[in-house]
Structure formats: structure tokens, C-alpha cells
GROMACS .gro file of C-alpha atoms in nm:
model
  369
    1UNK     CA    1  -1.574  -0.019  -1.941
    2UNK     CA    2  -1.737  -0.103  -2.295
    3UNK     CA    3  -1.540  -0.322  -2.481
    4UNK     CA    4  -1.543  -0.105  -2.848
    5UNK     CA    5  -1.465   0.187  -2.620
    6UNK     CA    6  -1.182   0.002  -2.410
    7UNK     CA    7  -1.004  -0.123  -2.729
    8UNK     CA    8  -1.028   0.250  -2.937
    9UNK     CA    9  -0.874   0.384  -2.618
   10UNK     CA   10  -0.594   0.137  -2.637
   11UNK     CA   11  -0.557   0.217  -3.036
   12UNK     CA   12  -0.531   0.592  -2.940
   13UNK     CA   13  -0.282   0.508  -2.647
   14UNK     CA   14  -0.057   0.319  -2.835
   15UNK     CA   15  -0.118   0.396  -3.218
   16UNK     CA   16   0.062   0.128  -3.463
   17UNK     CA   17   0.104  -0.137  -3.240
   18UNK     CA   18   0.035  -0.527  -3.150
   19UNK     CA   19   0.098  -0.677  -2.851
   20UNK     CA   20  -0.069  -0.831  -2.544
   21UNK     CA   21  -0.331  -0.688  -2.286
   22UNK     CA   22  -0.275  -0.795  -1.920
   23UNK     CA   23  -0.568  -0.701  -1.674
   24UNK     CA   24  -0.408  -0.578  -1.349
   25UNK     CA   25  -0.650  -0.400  -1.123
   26UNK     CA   26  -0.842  -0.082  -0.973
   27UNK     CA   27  -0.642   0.090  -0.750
   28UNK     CA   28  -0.781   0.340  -0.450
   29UNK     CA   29  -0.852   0.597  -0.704
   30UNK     CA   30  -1.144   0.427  -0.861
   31UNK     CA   31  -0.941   0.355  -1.194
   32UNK     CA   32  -0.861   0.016  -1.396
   33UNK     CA   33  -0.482  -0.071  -1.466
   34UNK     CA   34  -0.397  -0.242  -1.735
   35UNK     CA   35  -0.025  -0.376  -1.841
   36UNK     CA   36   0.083  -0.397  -2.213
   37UNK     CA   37   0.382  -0.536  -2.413
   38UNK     CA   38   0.368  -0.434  -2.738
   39UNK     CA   39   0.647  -0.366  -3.032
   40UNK     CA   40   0.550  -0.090  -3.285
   41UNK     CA   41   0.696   0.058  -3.559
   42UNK     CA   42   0.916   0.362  -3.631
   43UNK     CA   43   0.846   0.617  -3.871
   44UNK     CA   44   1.043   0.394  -4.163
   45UNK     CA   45   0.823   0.141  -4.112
   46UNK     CA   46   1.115  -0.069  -3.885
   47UNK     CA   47   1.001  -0.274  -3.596
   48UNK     CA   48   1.083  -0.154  -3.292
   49UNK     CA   49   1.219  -0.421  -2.937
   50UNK     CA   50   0.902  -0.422  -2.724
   51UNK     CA   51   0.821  -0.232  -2.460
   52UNK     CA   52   0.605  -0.272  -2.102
   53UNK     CA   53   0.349   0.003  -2.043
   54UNK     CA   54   0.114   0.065  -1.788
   55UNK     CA   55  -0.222   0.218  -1.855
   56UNK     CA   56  -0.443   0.399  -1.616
   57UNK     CA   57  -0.803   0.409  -1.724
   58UNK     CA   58  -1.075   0.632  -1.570
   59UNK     CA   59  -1.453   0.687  -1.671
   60UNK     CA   60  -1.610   0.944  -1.630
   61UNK     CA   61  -1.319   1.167  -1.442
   62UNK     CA   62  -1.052   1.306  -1.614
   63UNK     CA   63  -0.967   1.502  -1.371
   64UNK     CA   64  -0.814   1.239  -1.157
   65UNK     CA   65  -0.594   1.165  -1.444
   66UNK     CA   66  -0.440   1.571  -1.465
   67UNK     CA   67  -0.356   1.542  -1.144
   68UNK     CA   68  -0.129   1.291  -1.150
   69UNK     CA   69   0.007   1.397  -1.471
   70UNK     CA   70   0.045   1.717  -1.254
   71UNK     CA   71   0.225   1.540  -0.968
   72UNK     CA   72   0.402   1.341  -1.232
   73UNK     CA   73   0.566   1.664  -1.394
   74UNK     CA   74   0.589   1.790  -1.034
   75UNK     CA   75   0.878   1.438  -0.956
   76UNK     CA   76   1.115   1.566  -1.193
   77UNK     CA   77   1.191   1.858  -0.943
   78UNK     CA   78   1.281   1.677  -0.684
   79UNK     CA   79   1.576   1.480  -0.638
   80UNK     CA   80   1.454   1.152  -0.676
   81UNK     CA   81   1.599   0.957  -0.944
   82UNK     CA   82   1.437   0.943  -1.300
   83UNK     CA   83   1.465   0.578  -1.261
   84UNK     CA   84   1.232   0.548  -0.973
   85UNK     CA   85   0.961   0.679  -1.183
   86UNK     CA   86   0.839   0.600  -1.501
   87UNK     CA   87   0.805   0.798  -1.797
   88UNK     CA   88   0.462   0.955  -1.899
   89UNK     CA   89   0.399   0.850  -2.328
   90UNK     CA   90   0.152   1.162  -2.349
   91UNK     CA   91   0.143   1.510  -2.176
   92UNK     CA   92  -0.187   1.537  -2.152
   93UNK     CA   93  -0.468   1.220  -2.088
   94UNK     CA   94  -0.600   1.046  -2.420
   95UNK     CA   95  -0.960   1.067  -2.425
   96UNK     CA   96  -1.274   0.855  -2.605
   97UNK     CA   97  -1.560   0.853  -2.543
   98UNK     CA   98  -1.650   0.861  -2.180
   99UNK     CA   99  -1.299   0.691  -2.124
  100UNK     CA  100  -0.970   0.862  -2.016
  101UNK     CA  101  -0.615   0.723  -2.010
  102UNK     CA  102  -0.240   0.826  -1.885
  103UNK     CA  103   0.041   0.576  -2.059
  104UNK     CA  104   0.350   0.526  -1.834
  105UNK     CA  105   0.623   0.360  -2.044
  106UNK     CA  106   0.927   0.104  -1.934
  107UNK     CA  107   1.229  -0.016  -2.111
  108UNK     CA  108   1.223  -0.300  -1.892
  109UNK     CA  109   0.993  -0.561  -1.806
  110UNK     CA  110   0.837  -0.482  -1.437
  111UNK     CA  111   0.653  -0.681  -1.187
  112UNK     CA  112   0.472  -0.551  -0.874
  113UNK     CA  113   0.640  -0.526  -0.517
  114UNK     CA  114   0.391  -0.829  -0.468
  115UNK     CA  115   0.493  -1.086  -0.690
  116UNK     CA  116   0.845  -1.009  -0.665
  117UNK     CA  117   0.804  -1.115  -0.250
  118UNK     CA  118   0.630  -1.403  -0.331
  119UNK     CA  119   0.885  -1.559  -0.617
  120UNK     CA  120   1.008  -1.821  -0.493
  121UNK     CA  121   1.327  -1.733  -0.683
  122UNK     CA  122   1.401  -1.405  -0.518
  123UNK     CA  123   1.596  -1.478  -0.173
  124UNK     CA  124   1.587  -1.272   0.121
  125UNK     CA  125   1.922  -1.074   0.037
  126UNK     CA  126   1.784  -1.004  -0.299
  127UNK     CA  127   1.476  -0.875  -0.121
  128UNK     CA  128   1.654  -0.640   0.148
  129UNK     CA  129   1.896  -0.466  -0.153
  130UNK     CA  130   1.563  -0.382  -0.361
  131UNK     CA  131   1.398  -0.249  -0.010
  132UNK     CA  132   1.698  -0.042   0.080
  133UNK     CA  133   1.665   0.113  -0.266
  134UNK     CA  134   1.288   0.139  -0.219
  135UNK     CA  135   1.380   0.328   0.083
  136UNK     CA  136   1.614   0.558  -0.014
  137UNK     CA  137   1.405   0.648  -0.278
  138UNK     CA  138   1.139   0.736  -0.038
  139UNK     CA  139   1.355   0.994   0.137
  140UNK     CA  140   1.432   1.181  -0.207
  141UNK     CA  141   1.076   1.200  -0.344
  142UNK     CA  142   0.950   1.324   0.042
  143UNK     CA  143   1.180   1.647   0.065
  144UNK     CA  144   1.214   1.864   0.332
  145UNK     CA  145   1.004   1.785   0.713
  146UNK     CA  146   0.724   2.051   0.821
  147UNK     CA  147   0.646   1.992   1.214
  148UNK     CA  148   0.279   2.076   1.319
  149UNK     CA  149   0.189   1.998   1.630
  150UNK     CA  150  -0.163   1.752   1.616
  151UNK     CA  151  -0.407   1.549   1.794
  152UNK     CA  152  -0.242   1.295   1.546
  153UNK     CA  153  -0.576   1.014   1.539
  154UNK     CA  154  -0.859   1.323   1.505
  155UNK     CA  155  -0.660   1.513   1.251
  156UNK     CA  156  -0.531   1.265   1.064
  157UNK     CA  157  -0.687   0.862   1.105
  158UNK     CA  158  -1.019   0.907   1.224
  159UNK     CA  159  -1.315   0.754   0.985
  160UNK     CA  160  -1.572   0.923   0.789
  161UNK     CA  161  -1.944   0.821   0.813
  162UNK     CA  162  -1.979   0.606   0.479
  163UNK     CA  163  -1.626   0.401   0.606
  164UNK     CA  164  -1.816   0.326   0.933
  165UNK     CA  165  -2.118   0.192   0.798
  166UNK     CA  166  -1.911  -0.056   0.560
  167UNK     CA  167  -1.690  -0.174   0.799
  168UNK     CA  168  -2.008  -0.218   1.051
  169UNK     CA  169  -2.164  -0.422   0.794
  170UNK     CA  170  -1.882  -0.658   0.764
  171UNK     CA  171  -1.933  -0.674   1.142
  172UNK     CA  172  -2.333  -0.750   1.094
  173UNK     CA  173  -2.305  -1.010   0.823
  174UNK     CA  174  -2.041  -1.198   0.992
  175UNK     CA  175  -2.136  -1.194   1.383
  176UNK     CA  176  -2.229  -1.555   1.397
  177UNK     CA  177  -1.882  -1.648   1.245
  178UNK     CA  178  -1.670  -1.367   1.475
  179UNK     CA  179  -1.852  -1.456   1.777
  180UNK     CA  180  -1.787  -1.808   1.709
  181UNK     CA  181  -1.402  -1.799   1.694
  182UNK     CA  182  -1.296  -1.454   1.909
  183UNK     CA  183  -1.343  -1.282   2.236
  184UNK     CA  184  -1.669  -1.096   2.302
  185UNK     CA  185  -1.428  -0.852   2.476
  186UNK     CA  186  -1.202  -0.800   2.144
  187UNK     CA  187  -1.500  -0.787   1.934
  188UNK     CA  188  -1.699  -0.548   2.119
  189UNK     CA  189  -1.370  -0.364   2.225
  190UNK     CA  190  -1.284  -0.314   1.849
  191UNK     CA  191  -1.616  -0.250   1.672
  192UNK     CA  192  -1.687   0.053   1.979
  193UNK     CA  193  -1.356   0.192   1.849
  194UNK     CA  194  -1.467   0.183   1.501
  195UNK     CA  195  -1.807   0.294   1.529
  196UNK     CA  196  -1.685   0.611   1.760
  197UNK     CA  197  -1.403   0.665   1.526
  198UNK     CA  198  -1.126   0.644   1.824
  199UNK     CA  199  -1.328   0.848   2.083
  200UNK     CA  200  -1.408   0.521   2.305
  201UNK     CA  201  -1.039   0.479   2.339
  202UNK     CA  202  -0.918   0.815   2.511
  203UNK     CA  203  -0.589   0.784   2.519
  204UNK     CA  204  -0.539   0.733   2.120
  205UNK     CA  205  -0.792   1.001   2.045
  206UNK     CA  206  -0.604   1.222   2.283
  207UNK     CA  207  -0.244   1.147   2.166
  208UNK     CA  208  -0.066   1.478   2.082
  209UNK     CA  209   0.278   1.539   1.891
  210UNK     CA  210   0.495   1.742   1.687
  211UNK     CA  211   0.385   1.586   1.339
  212UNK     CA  212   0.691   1.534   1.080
  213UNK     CA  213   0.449   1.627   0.756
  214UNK     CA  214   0.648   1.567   0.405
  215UNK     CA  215   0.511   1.508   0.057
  216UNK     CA  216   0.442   1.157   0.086
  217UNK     CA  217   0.317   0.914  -0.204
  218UNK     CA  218   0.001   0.874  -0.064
  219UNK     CA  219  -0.061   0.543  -0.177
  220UNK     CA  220   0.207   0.299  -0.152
  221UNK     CA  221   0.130  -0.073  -0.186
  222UNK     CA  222   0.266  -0.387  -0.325
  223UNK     CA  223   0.070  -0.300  -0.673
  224UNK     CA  224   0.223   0.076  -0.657
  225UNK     CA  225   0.562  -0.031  -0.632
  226UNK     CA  226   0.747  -0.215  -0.920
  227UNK     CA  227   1.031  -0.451  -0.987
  228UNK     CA  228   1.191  -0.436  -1.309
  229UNK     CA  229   1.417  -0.700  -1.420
  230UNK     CA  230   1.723  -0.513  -1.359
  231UNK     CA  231   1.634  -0.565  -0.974
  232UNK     CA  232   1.561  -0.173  -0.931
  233UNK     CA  233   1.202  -0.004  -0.757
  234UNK     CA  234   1.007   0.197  -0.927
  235UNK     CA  235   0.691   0.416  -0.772
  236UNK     CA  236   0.387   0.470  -0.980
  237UNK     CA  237   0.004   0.572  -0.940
  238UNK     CA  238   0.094   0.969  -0.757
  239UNK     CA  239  -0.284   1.075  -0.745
  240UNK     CA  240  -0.288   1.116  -0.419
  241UNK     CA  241   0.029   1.280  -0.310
  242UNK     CA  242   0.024   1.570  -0.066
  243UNK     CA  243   0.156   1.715   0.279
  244UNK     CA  244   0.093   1.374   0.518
  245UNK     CA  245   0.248   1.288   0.779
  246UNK     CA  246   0.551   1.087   0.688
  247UNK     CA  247   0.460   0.755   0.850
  248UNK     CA  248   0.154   0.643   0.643
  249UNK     CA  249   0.363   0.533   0.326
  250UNK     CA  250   0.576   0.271   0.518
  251UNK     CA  251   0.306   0.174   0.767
  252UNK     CA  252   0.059   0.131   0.493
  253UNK     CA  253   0.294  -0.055   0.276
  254UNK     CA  254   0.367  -0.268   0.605
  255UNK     CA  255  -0.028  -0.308   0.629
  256UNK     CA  256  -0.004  -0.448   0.306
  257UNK     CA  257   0.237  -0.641   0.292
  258UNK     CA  258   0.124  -0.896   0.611
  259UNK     CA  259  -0.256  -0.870   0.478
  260UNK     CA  260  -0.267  -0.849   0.076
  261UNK     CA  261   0.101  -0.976   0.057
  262UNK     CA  262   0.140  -1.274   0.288
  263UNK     CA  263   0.001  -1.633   0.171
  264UNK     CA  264  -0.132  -1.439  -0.120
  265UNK     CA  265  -0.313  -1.675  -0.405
  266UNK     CA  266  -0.256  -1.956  -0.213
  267UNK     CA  267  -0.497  -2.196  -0.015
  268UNK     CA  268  -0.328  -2.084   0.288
  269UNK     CA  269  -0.526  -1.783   0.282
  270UNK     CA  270  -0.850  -1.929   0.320
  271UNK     CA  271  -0.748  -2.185   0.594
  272UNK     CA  272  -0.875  -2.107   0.939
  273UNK     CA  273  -0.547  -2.293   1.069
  274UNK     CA  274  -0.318  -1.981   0.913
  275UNK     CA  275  -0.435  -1.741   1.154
  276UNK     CA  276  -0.219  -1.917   1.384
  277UNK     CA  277   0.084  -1.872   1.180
  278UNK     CA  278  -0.020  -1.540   1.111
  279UNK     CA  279   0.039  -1.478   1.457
  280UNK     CA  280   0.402  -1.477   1.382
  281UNK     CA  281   0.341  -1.088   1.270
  282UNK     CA  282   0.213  -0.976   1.662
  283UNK     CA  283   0.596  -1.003   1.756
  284UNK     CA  284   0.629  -0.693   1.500
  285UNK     CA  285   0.461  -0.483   1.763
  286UNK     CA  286   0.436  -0.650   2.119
  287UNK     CA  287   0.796  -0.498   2.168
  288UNK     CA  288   0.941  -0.254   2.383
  289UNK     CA  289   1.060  -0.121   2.044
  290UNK     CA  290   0.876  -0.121   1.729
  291UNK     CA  291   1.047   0.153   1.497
  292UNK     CA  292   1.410   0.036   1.630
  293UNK     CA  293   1.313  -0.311   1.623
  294UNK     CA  294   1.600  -0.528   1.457
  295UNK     CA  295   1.543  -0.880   1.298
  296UNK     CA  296   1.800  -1.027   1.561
  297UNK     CA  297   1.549  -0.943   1.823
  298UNK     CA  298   1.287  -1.202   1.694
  299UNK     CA  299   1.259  -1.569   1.532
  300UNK     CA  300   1.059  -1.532   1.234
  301UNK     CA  301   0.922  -1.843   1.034
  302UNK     CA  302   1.133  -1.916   0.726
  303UNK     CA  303   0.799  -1.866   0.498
  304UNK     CA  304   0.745  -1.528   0.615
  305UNK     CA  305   1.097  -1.425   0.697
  306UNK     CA  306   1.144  -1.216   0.353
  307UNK     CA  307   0.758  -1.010   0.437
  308UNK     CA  308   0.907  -0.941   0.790
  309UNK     CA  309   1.259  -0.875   0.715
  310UNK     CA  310   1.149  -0.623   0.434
  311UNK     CA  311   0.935  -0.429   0.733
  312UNK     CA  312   1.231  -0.422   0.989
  313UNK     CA  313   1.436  -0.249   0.684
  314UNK     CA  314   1.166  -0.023   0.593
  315UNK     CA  315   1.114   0.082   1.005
  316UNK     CA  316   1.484   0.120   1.051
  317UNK     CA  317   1.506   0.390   0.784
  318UNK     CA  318   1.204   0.552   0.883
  319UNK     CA  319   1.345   0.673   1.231
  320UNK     CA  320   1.681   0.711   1.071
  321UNK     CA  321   1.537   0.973   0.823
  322UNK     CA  322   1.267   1.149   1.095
  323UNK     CA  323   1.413   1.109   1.459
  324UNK     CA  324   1.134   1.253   1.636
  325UNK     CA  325   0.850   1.008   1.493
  326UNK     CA  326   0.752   0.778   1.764
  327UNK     CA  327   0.617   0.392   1.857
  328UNK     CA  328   0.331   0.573   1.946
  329UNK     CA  329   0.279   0.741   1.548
  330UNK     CA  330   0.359   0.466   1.393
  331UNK     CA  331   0.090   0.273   1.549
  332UNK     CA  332  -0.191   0.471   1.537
  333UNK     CA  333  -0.118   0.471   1.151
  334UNK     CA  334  -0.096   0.101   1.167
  335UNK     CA  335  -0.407   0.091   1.337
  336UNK     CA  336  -0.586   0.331   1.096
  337UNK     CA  337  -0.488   0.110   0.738
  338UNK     CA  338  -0.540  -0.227   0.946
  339UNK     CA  339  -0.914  -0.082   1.031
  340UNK     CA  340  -0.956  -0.061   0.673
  341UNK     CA  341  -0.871  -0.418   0.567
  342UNK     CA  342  -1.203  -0.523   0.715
  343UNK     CA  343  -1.387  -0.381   0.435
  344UNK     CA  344  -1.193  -0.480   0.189
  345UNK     CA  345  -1.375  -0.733   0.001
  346UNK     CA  346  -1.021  -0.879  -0.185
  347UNK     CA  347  -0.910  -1.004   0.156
  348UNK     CA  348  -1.030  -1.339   0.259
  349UNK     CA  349  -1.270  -1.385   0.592
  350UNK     CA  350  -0.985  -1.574   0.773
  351UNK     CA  351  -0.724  -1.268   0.746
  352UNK     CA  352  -1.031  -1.041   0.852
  353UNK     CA  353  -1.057  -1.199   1.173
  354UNK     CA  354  -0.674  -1.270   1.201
  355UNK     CA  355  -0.695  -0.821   1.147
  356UNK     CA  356  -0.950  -0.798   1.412
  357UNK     CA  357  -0.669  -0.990   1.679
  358UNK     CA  358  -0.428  -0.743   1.512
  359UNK     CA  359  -0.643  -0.430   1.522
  360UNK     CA  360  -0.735  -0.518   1.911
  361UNK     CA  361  -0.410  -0.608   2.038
  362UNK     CA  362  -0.249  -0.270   1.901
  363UNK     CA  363  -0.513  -0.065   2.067
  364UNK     CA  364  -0.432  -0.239   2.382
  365UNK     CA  365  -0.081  -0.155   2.360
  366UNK     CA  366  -0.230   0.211   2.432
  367UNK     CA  367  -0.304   0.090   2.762
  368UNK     CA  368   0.020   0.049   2.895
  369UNK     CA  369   0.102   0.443   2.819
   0.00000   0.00000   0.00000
């Protein structure tokens, strides 16, 4: 970003005040996220407690930035919760040089949906109540259904030509490795569906529904959800809210979690032994029921059992709130953000091909339709 333009940004952001610069990291949109504590000072000179704030940085596009100001000032019509949102510092983005920023203030310290799952601290119950919330939430901010009837993988999941070639690339420069530890039949099965976007698999391509569309988030993750210390969720980063259907948020928050989430930091993730406790995620899907799936149905591992309790609670309130979205939906949207982990170069080799097992094993479940 420039270093004398990165810190005369901050000075404009947050005029009068000293505190501490924590590097986060670039989201979907192309921008850099930065968290600050800082105290400043009131107009008679007192010092003020500190406060967290989250700074959203773009070069070079400002645009990007007034439009989620736009969908910011668009939340406070809708009946979720000013809580569950936090609360924009500046109406309009702060601007030097070739630099851009929005300033999103808390009173309370936050920490992402991530960290929060891994604390060791944080027990399962304490996990379910903040999920609930999360969920509830969800149904507020999402408002009223539109149906449209789709061919749900072309008009919604299917992959663009520059997606293709990256993820066929990770493909190339790993084929010794793949074809070393999986099935020629799963690897050509899944790169075919990939390369075709869906159209060597008829019977996803082909699926057609009544479509439950809703103004989703558009981009909920571990790093787009925060904790605060008061135990209460709180959505940020709305760039790319819009009419979706109302699966993607939970099943790409479920993507997340067992990919990006799971073993996260740890040596685990880069040990080729983990794919075989990763394995504990297929009973998620290789069900009769996936949406109404309940955790008494299945024997998770204790290390995992918060990740997979948190998706059962998440599930459950998706077909509570939208009783016509299907197995079938929810999968092909499962399918669709699991595709994309592959070229995702923050996601270690070993969860890759542990994603390529996971990728092939869904489509397959389209073969027993």
C-alpha cells in the first residue's frame, strides 16, 4: 500500500489518536483490513476509554467502498438489530492519495467467528448460544423470500473462464502429488466437472427448482463475522449483498468453517495423516438427511465437535426459516464454495486434496437421484 500513504490514511481515519495497528487480511473484495485500538481525545482535551475499529482499505477503487457504505445505510431499514452491525465513523470514504478507507467503530473488543471456535476457552454451549444469535440475525437482515424458478447450478454456481484456468492449474502443478494419493476415477471425475463447469455431470446441471432468493450477505465467513466480548455476533464487510439465493450464506460459512476454520494455525493442517480425521466431516452429507440432520444422528470427534455442532445449528434454522429449500440446493451450493477452496492459495495442499474427496463424493451423491 505505501507505507507514508498507509499511515496519513490512518491519521485522516482516526485524527488525534494513538493506539495499536493489527494487520488482519484481504477479504474477497480485493481490500486490506486492518484492526485498531486506539484512545483519543475529546474536544477538552480529556482522554477518552479506547475503542476497537475496523478499517477497510482499497486502492485504486473507491467505488467498492460507496457501496457498502450504501448497503451499510441500507441495514438500518431492516429489522435487524443495530447491534449486529457496526457503526460507520464517516459517511462518506476518507481518501489520500490513491488510498480509500471506511472506519467501522466498536465499543467492545471483537474477535472473528474464527478465533472465537478455536479458543480453547469457549465450550460448545457457549458456541451454540452465539450461533443461534448468529442465526437469528440472519433471518432479520434477509427479509422477505422471492421464488424464481431456476436451473439452480447454470444460473447461479457455474464457473467463469479465469476461475477454471486457476483451479486447472492447481490441478497441473500438483498431478504427481494427486495422482499419488487419490483415485484416477475421483480425480478425473472432478477436474471434467470443473473444467465443463457442471455440464459433464447432467443431472446437477439439469437440477430445476423454485429458488427462495432474499437479500443475503453475500460474503459470510469466519473473518466477516465477529465476537465481541459481551458474547454477541456481529456481521461486517456488506459489499457484496444482493438478491441470492438464500442458501449460499450458511453453506459458504459451513465451507469455511471445515476448510479455513478446522485445525487452523496448527501443524495439523499440514499433516497428510489429518485427512483421515477430516473425514469425520463426510458424515455431514452421506445422510439420508442433510438440512434436518440433528447432532444425535452422528458421533463427532470431541476436537471437531464445536465446528460440526455450529453447522447442524446453522442447517436446522435454515429449513426452519425457508421450508421449500432442499438437500438437493444446499449441496450444489456446497459443491460450488468447496470447488473454490482449490485455488485458494491460504489453504494448505493436504486440505486441497482432503476438498477434492469432499468435492467428489458430493457430486456422487447426485447419482443416487
Amino acid at each position: 500500500l505505501g507505507s507514508l500513504s498507509f499511515w496519513n490514511l490512518i491519521a485522516k481515519c482516526l485524527d488525534n489518536s494513538q493506539g495499536i495497528v493489527y494487520y488482519m487480511s484481504p477479504g474477497r473484495s480485493g481490500c486490506y483490513v486492518v484492526k485498531i485500538i486506539s484512545k483519543s481525545k475529546n474536544e477538552s482535551g480529556a482522554t477518552m476509554l479506547p475503542k476497537w475499529w475496523v478499517v477497510k482499505i482499497s486502492k485504486g477503487n473507491c467505488q467498492i467502498l460507496e457501496d457498502e457504505i450504501s448497503n451499510y445505510n441500507e441495514l438500518i431499514k431492516t429489522p435487524l438489530p443495530r447491534e449486529a452491525f457496526p457503526k460507520l465513523l464517516h459517511s462518506k470514504p476518507i481518501v489520500y492519495s490513491d488510498l480509500s478507507a471506511i472506519v467501522l467503530e466498536f465499543e467492545n473488543e471483537a474477535q472473528t467467528f474464527k478465533d472465537y471456535l478455536n479458543s480453547e476457552e469457549i465450550t460448545k454451549a457457549q458456541t451454540n448460544i452465539v450461533t443461534k444469535q448468529l442465526a437469528e440475525y440472519l433471518t432479520k437482515l434477509y427479509g422477505d423470500p422471492i421464488k424464481k424458478l431456476s436451473q439452480v447450478w447454470k444460473d447461479y454456481y457455474s464457473f467463469k473462464g479465469k476461475v477454471i484456468v486457476y483451479i486447472e492449474s492447481f490441478f497441473k502443478l500438483n498431478k504427481n502429488v494427486l495422482a499419488s494419493i487419490l483415485d484416477n476415477q475421483m480425480l478425473n471425475r472432478v477436474s471434467q466437472f470443473i473444467s465443463s463447469s457442471g455440464k459433464s455431470e447432467e443431472k446437477i446441471f439439469n437440477y430445476r427448482k423454485d429458488i427462495d432468493t432474499r437479500v443475503v450477505h453475500g460474503d459470510l465467513n469466519s473473518r466477516n463475522v465477529l465476537v465481541r466480548s459481551d458474547g454477541k455476533p456481529v456481521f461486517i464487510d456488506f459489499a457484496l449483498r444482493k438478491q441470492s439465493p438464500v442458501t449460499i450464506d450458511i453453506a459458504k460459512l459451513e465451507r469455511d468453517l471445515i476448510f479455513r476454520v478446522c485445525d487452523a494455525d496448527t501443524k495439523s493442517e499440514f499433516d497428510w495423516n489429518s485427512i483421515v480425521k477430516w473425514r469425520e466431516f463426510d458424515k455431514l452429507y452421506n445422510t439420508s438427511e442433510v438440512l434436518n440432520l440433528k447432532e444425535s444422528d452422528i458421533n463427532s470427534l470431541q476436537s471437531y465437535e464445536k465446528i460440526i455442532s455450529t453447522i447442524l445449528v446453522l442447517r436446522n434454522h435454515l429449513i426452519g426459516m425457508s421450508s421449500g429449500t432442499d438437500d438437493k440446493e444446499y449441496m450444489l451450493a456446497l459443491l460450488h464454495y468447496s470447488i473454490l477452496v482449490l485455488g485458494n492459495s491460504e489453504i494448505s495442499l493436504q486440505k486441497k486434496v482432503y476438498c477434492i474427496e469432499y468435492i467428489y463424493n458430493i457430486i456422487c451423491k447426485f447419482d443416487q437421484s
